[in-house]
PDB file of C-alpha atoms in Angstrom:
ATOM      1  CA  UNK A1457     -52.334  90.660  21.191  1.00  0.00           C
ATOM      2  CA  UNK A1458     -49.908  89.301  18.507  1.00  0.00           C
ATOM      3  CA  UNK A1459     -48.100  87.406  21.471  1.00  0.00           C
ATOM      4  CA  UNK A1460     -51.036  85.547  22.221  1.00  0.00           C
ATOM      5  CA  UNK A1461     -51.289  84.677  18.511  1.00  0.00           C
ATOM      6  CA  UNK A1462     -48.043  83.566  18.332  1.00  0.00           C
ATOM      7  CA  UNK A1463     -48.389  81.519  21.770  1.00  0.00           C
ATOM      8  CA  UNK A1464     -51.647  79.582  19.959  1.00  0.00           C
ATOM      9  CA  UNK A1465     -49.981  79.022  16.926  1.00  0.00           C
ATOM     10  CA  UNK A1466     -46.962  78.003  19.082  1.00  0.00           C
ATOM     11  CA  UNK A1467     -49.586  74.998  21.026  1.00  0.00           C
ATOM     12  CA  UNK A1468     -51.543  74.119  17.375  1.00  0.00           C
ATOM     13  CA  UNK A1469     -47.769  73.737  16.093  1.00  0.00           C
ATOM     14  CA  UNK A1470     -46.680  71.559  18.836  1.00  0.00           C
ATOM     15  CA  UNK A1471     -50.488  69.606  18.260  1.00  0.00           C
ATOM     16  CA  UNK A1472     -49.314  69.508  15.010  1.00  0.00           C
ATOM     17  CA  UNK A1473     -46.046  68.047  15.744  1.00  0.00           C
ATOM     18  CA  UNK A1474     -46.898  65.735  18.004  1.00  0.00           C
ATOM     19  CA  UNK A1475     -49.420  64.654  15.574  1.00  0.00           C
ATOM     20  CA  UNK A1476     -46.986  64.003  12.590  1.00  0.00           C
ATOM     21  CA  UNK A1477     -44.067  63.388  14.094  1.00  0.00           C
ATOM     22  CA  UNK A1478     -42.438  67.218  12.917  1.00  0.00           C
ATOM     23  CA  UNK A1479     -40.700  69.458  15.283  1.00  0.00           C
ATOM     24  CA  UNK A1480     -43.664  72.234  14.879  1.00  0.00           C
ATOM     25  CA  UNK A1481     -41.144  74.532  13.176  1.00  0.00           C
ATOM     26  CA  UNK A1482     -43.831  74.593  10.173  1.00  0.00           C
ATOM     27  CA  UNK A1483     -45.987  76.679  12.149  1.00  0.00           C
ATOM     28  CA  UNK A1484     -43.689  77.868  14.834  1.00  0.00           C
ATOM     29  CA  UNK A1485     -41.815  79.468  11.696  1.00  0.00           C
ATOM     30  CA  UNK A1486     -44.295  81.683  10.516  1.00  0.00           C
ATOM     31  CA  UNK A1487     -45.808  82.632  14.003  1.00  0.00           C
ATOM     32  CA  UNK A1488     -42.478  84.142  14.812  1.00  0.00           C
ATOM     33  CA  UNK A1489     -42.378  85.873  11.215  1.00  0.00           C
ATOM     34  CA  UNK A1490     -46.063  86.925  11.772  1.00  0.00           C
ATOM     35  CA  UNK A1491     -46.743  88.075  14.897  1.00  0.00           C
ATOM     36  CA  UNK A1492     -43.336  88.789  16.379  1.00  0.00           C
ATOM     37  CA  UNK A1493     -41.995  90.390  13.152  1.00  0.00           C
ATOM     38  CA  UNK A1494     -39.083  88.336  13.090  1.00  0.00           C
ATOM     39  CA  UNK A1495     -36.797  87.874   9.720  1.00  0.00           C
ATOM     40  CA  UNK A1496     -37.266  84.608   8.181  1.00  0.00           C
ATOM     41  CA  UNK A1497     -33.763  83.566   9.021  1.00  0.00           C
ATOM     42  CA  UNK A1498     -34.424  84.952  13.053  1.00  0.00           C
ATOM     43  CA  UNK A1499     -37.706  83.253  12.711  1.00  0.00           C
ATOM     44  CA  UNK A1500     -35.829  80.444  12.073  1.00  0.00           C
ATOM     45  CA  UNK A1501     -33.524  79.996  14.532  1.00  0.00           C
ATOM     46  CA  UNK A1502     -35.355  80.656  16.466  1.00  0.00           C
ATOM     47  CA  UNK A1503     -38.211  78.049  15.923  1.00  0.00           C
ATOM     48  CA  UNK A1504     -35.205  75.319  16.263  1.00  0.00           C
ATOM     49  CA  UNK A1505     -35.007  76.242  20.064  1.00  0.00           C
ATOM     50  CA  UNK A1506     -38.406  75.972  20.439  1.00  0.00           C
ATOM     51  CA  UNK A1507     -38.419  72.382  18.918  1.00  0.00           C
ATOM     52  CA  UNK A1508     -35.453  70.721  21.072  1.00  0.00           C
ATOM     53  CA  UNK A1509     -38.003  70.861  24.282  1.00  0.00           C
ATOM     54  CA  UNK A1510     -41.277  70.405  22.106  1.00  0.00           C
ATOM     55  CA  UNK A1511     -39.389  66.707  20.549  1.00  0.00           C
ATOM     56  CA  UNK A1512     -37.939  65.762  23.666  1.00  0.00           C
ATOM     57  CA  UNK A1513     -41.724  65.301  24.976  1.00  0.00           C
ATOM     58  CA  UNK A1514     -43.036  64.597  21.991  1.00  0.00           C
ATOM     59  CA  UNK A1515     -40.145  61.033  22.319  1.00  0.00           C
ATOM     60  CA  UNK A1516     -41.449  60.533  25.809  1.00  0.00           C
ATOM     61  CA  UNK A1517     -44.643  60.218  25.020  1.00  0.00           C
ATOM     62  CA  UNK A1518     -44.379  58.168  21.764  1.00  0.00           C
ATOM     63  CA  UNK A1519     -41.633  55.516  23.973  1.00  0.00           C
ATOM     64  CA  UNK A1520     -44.712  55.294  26.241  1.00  0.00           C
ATOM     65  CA  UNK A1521     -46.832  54.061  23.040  1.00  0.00           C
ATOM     66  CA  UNK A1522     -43.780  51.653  21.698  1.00  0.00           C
ATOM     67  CA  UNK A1523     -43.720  53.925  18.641  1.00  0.00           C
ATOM     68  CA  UNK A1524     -39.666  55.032  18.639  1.00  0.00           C
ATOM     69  CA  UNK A1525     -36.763  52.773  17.291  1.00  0.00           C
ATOM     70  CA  UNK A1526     -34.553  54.720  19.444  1.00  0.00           C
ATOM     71  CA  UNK A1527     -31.345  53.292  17.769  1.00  0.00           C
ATOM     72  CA  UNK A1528     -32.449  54.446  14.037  1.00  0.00           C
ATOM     73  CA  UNK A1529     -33.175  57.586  15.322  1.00  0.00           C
ATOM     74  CA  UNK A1530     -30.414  57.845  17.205  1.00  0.00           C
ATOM     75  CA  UNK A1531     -28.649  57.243  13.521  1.00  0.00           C
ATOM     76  CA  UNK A1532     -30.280  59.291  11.786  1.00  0.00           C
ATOM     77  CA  UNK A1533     -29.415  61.993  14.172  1.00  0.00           C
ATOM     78  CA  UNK A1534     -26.043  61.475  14.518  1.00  0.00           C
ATOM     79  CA  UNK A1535     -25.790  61.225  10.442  1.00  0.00           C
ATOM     80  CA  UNK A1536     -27.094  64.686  10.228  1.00  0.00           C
ATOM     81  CA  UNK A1537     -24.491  67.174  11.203  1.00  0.00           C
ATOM     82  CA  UNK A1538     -23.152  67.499   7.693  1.00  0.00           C
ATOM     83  CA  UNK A1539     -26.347  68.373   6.359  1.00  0.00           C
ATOM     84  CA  UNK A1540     -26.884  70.802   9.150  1.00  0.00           C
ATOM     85  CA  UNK A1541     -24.031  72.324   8.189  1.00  0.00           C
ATOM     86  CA  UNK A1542     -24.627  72.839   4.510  1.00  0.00           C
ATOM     87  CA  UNK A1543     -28.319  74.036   5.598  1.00  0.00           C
ATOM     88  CA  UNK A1544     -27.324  76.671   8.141  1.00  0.00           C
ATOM     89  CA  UNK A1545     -24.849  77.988   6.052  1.00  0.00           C
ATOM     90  CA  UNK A1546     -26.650  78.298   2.956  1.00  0.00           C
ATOM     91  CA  UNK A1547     -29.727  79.948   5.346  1.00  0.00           C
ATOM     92  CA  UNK A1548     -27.601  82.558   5.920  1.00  0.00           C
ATOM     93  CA  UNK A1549     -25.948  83.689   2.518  1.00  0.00           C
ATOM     94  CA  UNK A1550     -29.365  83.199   0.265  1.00  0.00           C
ATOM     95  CA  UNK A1551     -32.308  86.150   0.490  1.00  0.00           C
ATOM     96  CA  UNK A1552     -35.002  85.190   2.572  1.00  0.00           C
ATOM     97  CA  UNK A1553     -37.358  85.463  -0.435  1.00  0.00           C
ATOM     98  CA  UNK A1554     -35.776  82.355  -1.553  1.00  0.00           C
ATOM     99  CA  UNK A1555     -35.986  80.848   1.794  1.00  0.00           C
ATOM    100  CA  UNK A1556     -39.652  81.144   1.860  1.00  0.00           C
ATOM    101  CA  UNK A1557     -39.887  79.560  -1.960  1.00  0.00           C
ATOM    102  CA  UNK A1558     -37.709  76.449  -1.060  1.00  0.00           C
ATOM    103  CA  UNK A1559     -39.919  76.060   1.829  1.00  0.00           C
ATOM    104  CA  UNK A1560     -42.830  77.001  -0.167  1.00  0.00           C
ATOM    105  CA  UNK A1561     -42.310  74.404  -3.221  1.00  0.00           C
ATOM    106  CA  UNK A1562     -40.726  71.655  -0.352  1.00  0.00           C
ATOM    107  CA  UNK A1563     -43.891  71.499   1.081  1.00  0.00           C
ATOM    108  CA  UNK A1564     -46.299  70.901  -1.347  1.00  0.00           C
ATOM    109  CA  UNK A1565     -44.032  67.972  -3.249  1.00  0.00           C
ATOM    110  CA  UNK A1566     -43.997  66.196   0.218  1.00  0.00           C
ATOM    111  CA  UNK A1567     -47.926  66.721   0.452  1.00  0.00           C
ATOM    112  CA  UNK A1568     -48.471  65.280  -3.344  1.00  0.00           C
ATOM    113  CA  UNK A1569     -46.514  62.059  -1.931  1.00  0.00           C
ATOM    114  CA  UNK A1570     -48.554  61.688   1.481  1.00  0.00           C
ATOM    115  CA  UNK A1571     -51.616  62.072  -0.647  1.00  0.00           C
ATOM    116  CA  UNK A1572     -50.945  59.677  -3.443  1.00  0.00           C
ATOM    117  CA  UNK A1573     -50.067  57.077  -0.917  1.00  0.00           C
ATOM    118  CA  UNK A1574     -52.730  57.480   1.535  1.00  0.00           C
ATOM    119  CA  UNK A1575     -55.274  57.319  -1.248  1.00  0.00           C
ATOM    120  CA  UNK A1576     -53.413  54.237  -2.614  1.00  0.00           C
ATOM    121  CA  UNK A1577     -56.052  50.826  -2.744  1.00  0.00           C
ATOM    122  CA  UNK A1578     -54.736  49.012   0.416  1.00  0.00           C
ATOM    123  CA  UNK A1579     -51.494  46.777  -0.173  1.00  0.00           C
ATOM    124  CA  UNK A1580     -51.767  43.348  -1.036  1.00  0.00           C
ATOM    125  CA  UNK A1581     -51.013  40.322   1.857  1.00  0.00           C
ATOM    126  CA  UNK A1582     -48.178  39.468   0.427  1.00  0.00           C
ATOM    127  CA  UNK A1583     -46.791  43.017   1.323  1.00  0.00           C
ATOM    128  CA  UNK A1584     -43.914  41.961   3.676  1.00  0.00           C
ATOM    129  CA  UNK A1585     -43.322  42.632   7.024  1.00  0.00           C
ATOM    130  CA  UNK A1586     -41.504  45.935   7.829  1.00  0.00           C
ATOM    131  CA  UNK A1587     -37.671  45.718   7.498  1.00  0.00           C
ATOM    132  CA  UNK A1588     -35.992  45.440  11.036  1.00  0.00           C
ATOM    133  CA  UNK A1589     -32.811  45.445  12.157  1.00  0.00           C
TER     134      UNK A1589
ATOM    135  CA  UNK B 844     -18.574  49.287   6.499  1.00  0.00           C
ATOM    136  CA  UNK B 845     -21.700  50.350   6.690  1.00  0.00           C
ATOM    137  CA  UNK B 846     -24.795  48.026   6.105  1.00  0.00           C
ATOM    138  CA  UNK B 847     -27.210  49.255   2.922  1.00  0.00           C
ATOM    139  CA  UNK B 848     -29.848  50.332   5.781  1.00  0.00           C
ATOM    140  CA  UNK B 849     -27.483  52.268   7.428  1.00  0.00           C
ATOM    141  CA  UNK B 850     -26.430  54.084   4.175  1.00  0.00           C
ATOM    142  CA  UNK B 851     -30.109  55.100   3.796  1.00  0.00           C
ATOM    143  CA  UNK B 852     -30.258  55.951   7.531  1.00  0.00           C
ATOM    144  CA  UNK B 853     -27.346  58.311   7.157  1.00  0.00           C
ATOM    145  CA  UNK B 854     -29.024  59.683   3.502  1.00  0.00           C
ATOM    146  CA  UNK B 855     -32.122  60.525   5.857  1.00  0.00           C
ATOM    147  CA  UNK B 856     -30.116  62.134   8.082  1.00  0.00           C
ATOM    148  CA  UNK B 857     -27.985  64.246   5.708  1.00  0.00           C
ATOM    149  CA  UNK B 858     -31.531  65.525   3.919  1.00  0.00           C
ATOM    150  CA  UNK B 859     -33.015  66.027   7.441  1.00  0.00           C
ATOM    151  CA  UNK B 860     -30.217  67.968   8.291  1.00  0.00           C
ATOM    152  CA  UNK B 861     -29.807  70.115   5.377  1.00  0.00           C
ATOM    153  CA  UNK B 862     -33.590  71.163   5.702  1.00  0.00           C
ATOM    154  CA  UNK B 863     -33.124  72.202   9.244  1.00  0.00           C
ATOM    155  CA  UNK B 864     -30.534  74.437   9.113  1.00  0.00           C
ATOM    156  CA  UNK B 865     -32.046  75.683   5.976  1.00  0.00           C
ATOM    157  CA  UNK B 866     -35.534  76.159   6.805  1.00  0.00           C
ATOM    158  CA  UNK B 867     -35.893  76.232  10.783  1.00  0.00           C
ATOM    159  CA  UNK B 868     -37.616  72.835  11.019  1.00  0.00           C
ATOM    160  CA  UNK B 869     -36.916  70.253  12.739  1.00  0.00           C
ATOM    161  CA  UNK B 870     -36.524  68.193   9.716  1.00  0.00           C
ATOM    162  CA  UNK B 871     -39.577  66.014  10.270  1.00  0.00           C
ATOM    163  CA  UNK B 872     -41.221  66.747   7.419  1.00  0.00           C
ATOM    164  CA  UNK B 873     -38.496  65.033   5.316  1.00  0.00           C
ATOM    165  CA  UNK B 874     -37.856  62.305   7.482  1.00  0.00           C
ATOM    166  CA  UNK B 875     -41.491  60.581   8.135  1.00  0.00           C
ATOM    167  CA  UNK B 876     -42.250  60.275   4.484  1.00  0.00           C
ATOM    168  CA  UNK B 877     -38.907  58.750   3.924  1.00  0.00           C
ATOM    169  CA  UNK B 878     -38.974  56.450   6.735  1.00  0.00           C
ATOM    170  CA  UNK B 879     -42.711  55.085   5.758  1.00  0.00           C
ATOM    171  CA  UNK B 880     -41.568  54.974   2.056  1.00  0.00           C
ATOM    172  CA  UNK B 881     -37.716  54.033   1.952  1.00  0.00           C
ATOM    173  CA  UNK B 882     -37.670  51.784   5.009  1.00  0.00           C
ATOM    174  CA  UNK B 883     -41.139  50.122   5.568  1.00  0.00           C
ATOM    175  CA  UNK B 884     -42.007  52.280   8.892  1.00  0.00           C
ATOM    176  CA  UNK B 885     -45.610  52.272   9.912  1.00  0.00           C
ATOM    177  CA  UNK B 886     -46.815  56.139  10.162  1.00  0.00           C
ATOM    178  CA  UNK B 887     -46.958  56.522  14.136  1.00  0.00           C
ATOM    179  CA  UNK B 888     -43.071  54.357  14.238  1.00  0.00           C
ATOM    180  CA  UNK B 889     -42.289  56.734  11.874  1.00  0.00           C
ATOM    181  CA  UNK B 890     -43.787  59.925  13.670  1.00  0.00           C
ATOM    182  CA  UNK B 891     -42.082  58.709  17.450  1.00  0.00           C
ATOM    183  CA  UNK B 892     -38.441  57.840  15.643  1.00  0.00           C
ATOM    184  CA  UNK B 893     -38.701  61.104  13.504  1.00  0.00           C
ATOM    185  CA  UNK B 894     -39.348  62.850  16.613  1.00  0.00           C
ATOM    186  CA  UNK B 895     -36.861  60.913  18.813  1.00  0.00           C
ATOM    187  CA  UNK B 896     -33.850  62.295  15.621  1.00  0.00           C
ATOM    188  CA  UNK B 897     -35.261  65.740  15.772  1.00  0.00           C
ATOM    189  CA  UNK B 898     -34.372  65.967  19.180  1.00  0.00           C
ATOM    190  CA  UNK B 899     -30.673  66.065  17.956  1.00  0.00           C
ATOM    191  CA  UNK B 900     -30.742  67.764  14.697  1.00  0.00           C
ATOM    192  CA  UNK B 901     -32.731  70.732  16.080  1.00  0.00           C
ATOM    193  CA  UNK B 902     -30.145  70.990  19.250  1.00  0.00           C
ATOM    194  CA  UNK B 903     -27.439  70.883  16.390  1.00  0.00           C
ATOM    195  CA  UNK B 904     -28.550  73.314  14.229  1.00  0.00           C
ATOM    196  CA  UNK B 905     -30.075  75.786  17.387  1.00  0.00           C
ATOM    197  CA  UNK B 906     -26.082  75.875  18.233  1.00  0.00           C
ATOM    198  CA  UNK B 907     -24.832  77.057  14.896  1.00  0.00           C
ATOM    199  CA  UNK B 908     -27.601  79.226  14.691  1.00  0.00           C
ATOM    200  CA  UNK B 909     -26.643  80.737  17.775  1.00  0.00           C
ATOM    201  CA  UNK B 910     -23.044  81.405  16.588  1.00  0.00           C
ATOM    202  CA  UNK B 911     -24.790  83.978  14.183  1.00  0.00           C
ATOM    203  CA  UNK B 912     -26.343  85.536  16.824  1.00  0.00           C
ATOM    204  CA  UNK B 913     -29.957  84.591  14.874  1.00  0.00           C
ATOM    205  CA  UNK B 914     -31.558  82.630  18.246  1.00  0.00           C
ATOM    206  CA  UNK B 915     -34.332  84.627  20.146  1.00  0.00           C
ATOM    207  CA  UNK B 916     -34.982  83.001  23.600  1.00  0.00           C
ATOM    208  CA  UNK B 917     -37.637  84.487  24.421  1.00  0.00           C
ATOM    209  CA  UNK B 918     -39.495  84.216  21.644  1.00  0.00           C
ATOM    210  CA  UNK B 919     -38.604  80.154  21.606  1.00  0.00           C
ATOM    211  CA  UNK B 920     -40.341  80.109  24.677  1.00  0.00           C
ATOM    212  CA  UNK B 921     -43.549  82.089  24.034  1.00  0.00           C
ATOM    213  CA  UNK B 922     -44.238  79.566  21.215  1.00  0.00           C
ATOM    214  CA  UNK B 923     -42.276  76.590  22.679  1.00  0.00           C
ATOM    215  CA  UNK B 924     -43.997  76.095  26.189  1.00  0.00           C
ATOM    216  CA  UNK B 925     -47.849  76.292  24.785  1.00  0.00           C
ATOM    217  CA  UNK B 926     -46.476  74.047  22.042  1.00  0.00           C
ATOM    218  CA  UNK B 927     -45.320  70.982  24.985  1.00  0.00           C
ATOM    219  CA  UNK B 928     -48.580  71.054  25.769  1.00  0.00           C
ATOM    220  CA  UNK B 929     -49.824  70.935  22.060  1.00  0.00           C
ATOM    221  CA  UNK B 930     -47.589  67.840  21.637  1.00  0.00           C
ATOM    222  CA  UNK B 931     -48.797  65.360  24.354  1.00  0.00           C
ATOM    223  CA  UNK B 932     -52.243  66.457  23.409  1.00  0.00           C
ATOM    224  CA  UNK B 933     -51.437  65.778  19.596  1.00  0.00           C
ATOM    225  CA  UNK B 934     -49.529  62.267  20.464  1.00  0.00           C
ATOM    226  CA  UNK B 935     -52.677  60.878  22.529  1.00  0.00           C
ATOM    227  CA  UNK B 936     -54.609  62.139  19.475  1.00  0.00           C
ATOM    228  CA  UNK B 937     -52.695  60.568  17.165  1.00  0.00           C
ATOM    229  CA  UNK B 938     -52.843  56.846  18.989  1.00  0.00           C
ATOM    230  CA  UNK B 939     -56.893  56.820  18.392  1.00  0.00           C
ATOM    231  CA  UNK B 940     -56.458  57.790  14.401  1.00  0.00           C
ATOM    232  CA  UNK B 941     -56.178  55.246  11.482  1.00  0.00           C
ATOM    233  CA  UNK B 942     -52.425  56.073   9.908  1.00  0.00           C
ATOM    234  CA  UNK B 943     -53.749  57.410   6.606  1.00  0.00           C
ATOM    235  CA  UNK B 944     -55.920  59.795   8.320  1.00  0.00           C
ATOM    236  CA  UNK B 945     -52.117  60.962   9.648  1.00  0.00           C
ATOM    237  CA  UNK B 946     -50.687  60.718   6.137  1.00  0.00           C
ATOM    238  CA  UNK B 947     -53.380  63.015   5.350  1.00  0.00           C
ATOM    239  CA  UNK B 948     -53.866  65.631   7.753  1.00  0.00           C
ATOM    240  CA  UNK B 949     -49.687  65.939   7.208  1.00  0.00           C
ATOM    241  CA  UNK B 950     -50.528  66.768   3.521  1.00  0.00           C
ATOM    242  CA  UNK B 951     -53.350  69.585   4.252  1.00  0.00           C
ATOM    243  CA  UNK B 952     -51.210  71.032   6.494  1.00  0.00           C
ATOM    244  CA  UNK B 953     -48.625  71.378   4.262  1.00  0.00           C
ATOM    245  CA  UNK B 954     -50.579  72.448   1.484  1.00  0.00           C
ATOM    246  CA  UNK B 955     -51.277  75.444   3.703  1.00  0.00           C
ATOM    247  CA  UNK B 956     -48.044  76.410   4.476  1.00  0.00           C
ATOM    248  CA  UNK B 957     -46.845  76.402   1.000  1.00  0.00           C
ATOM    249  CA  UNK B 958     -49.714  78.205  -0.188  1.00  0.00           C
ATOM    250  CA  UNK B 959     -48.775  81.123   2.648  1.00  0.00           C
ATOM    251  CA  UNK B 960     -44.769  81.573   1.471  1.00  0.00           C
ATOM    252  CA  UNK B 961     -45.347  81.245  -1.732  1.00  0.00           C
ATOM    253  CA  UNK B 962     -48.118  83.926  -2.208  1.00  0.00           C
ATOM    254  CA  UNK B 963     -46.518  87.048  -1.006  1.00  0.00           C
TER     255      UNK B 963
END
């Protein structure tokens, strides 16, 4: 019974993700800590195998709707591996407690942000264009 | 030497990066407010390219992760393969909705979340 919860919450996460442009480790995270009883570090580690395949669609689809800039994300990618580092590390020498706090207190500073500038009065026409490269 | 865009490219990165291997995400959730912000992305450009530098930072951090021995595979796939589905259903969703309504729905949902860690 809990593995069908987890597989549900695994499909809403990858709705989710494909919806926002996030892996779906934000729910894939706590289905596996949930339901499968999995550590919050396990959990995890999990969850980032989960998201290679669930992105690699998710790209597909979004190159079909001209919505990638496959070089800057490319960049961003390859940029990454230090922080990865740090992150990984650090998962696995602080309590899981404080794993679930960081995540905790990440997520509701990055909501506050979408919020205010969502509910923002509509920029003005001067507002230029996006930068490109 | 690197161009001032690329500098914030690679500060995305390093943030993205540091939240996946510390929190199991993909990193997403740092890098699409950051892109619409701090470079002038549209929300769905920023949604496809976040998803398109996920792809590598999650196969990145996946590897260390399995040097600790942390990775369950079959548990990746009970919530990974219902979840493909979930994200070709959630892209075509997201091409019909106006971008705040995406800016929004991002912000409930993490609202959510928090409220679930941090409450024990």
């Amino acid at each position: 019974m809990s593995s069908v919860a987890a597989a549900l919450m695994g499909f809403a996460g990858g709705m989710v993700g494909g919806l926002l442009g996030v892996g779906g480790g934000i729910l894939f995270v706590p289905a596996l800590a949930i339901f499968m009883d999995e550590s919050q570090v396990r959990a995890e580690a999990t969850s980032l195998l989960a998201i290679v395949p669930v992105a690699m669609v998710a790209v597909w689809r979004q190159l079909g709707y001209g919505n990638v800039r496959v070089r800057e994300g490319l960049v961003i990618g390859a940029l990454s591996p230090l922080g990865v580092g740090i992150g990984v590390v650090v998962a696995n020498a602080v309590s899981q407690r404080a794993l679930e706090l960081i995540f905790g207190c990440l997520a509701l500073v990055i909501a506050a942000q979408l919020v205010i500038r969502a509910l923002r009065p509509p920029a003005p026409a001067k507002d230029p264009a996006p930068e490109r490269p | 030497m690197m161009s001032t865009r690329t500098l914030k490219l690679a500060a995305i990165g390093t943030a993205a990066g540091a939240f996946s291997g510390l929190l199991g995400v993909g990193g997403g959730s740092v890098m699409v407010p950051l892109l619409i912000v701090w470079l002038g992305y549209g929300e769905r450009e920023a949604t496809g390219t976040s998803m398109m530098a996920i792809v590598v930072i999650a196969a990145l951090a996946v590897t260390l992760q399995a040097f600790y021995g942390n990775v369950d595979p079959p548990n990746a796939a009970l919530v990974g393969l219902p979840a493909i589905g979930g994200a070709i259903a959630g892209t075509a969703l997201q091409q019909r909705l106006p971008e705040r309504a995406i800016s929004l729905l991002f912000a409930v949902l993490l609202v959510v979340i928090a409220v679930e860690l941090i409450i024990p």
